GROMACS .gro file of C-alpha atoms in nm:
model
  123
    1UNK     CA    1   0.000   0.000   0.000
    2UNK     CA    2   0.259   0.257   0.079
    3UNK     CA    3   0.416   0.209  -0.292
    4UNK     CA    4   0.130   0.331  -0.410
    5UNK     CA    5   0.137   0.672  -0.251
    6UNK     CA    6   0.379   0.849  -0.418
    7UNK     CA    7   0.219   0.805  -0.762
    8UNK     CA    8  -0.128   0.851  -0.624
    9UNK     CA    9  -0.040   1.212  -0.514
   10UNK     CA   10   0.139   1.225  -0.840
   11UNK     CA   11  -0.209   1.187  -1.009
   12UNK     CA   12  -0.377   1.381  -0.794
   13UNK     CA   13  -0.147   1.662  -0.812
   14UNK     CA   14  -0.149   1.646  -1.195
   15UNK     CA   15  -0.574   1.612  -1.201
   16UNK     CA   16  -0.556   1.946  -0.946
   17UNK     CA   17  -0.364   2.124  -1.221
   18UNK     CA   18  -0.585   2.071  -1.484
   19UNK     CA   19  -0.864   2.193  -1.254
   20UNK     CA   20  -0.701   2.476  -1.185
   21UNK     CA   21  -0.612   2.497  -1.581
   22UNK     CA   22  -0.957   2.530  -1.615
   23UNK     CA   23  -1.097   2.733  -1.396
   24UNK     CA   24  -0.843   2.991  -1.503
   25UNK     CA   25  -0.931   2.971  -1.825
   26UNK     CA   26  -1.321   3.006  -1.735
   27UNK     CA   27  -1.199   3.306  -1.494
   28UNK     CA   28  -1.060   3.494  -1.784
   29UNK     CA   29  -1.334   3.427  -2.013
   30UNK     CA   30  -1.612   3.521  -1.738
   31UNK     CA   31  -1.791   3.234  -1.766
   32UNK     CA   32  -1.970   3.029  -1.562
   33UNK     CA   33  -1.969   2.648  -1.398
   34UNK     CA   34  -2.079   2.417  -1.639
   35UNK     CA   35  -2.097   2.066  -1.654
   36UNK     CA   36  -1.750   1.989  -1.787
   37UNK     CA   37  -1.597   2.187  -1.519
   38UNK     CA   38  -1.797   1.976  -1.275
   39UNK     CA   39  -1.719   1.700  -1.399
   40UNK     CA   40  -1.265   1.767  -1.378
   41UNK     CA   41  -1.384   1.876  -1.013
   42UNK     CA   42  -1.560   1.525  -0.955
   43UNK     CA   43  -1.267   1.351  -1.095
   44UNK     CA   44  -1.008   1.549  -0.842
   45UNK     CA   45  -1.219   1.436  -0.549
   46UNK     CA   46  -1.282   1.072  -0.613
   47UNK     CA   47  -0.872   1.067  -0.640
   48UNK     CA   48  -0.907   1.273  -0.321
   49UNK     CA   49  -1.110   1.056  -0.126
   50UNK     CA   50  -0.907   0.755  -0.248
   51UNK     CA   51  -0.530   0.972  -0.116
   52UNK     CA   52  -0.692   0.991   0.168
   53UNK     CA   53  -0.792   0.634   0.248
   54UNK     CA   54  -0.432   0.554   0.140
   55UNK     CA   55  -0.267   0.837   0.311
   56UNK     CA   56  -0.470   0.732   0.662
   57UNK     CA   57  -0.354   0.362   0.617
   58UNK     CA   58   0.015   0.442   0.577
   59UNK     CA   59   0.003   0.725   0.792
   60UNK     CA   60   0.135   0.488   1.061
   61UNK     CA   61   0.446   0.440   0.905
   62UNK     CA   62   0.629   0.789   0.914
   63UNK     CA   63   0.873   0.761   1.168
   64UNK     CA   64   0.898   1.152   1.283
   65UNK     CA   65   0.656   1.206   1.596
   66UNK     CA   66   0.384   1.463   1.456
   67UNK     CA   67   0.435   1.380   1.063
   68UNK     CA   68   0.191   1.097   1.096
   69UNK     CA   69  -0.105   1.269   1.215
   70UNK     CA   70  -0.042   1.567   0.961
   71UNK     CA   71  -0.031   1.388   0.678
   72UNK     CA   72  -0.331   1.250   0.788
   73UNK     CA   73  -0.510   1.551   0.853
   74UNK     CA   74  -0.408   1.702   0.515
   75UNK     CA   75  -0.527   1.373   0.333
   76UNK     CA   76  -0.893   1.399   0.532
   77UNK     CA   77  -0.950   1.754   0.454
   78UNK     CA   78  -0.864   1.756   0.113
   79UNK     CA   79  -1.166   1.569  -0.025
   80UNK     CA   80  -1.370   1.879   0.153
   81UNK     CA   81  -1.264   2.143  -0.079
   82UNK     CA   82  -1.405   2.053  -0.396
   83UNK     CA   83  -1.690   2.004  -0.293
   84UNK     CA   84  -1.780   2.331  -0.090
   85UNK     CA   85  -1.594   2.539  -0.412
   86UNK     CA   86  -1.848   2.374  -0.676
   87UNK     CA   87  -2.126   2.473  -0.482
   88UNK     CA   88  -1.986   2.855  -0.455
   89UNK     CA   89  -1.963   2.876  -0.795
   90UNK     CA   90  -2.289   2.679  -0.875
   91UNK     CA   91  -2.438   2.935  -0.617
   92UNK     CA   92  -2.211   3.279  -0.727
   93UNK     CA   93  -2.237   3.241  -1.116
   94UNK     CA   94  -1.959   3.487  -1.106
   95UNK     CA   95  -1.600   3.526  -1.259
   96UNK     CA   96  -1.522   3.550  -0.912
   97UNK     CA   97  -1.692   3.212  -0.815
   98UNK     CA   98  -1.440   3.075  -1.051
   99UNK     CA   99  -1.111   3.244  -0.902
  100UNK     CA  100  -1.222   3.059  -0.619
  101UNK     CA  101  -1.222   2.732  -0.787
  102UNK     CA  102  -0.890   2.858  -0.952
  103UNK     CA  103  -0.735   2.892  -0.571
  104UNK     CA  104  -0.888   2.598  -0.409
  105UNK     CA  105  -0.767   2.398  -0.686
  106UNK     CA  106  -0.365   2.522  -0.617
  107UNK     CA  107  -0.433   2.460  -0.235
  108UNK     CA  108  -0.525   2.108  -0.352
  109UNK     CA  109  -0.210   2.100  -0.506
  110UNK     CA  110   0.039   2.246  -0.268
  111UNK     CA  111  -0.108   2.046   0.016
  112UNK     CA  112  -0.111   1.691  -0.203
  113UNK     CA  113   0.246   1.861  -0.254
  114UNK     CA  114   0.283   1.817   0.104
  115UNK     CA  115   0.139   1.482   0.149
  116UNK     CA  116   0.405   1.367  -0.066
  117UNK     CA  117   0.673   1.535   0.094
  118UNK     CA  118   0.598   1.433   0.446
  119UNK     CA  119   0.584   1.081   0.290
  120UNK     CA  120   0.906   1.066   0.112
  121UNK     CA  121   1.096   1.293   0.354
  122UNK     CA  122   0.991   1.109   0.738
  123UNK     CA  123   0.872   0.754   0.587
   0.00000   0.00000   0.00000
């Protein structure tokens, strides 16, 4: 299980991106969610959910006191931000609603950033 973390958070981060790709590109062409937007968002948090299980399971295995429960923490939360961004933008129809989708999209990349660190760093 833990050889599969590295590339998992390696997908993820990649899946984030092109969310963020996205978003950025809907941000500077004011337009709105739609369902293709939706559907890159849906795709970042079923990897999400699935980091998470894996990051919880080898959480256990990081050998610095503290690192453990972090990366857990950061794996848990993660799959809550897509989520509460769609329905800001489903709910702001704004170019604005999309920045926000823009910037939750790069925290879900600098934290699966950090996921990855703490695991290759402490394991």
């Amino acid at each position: 299980m833990a050889l599969v973390l590295v590339p998992l958070t390696t997908i993820v981060l990649v899946a984030s991106l092109v969310l963020a790709v996205v978003a950025g590109a809907y941000t500077a062409l004011d337009r709105v969610i739609d369902d293709r937007l939706l559907l890159v968002a849906a795709v970042v948090e079923l990897l999400l959910v699935v980091q998470a299980v894996v990051a919880c399971v080898v959480a256990g295995q990081v050998r610095t006191p503290g690192e453990g429960p972090t990366m857990a923490a950061y794996a848990v939360t993660l799959p809550l931000v897509p989520p509460a961004l769609a329905y800001l933008a489903i709910k702001e129809k704004s170019r604005w609603a999309m920045g926000a989708v823009l910037g939750g999209a790069l925290v879900v990349a600098v934290m699966t950033l950090r996921i990855q660190q703490i695991w290759t760093v402490h394991a």
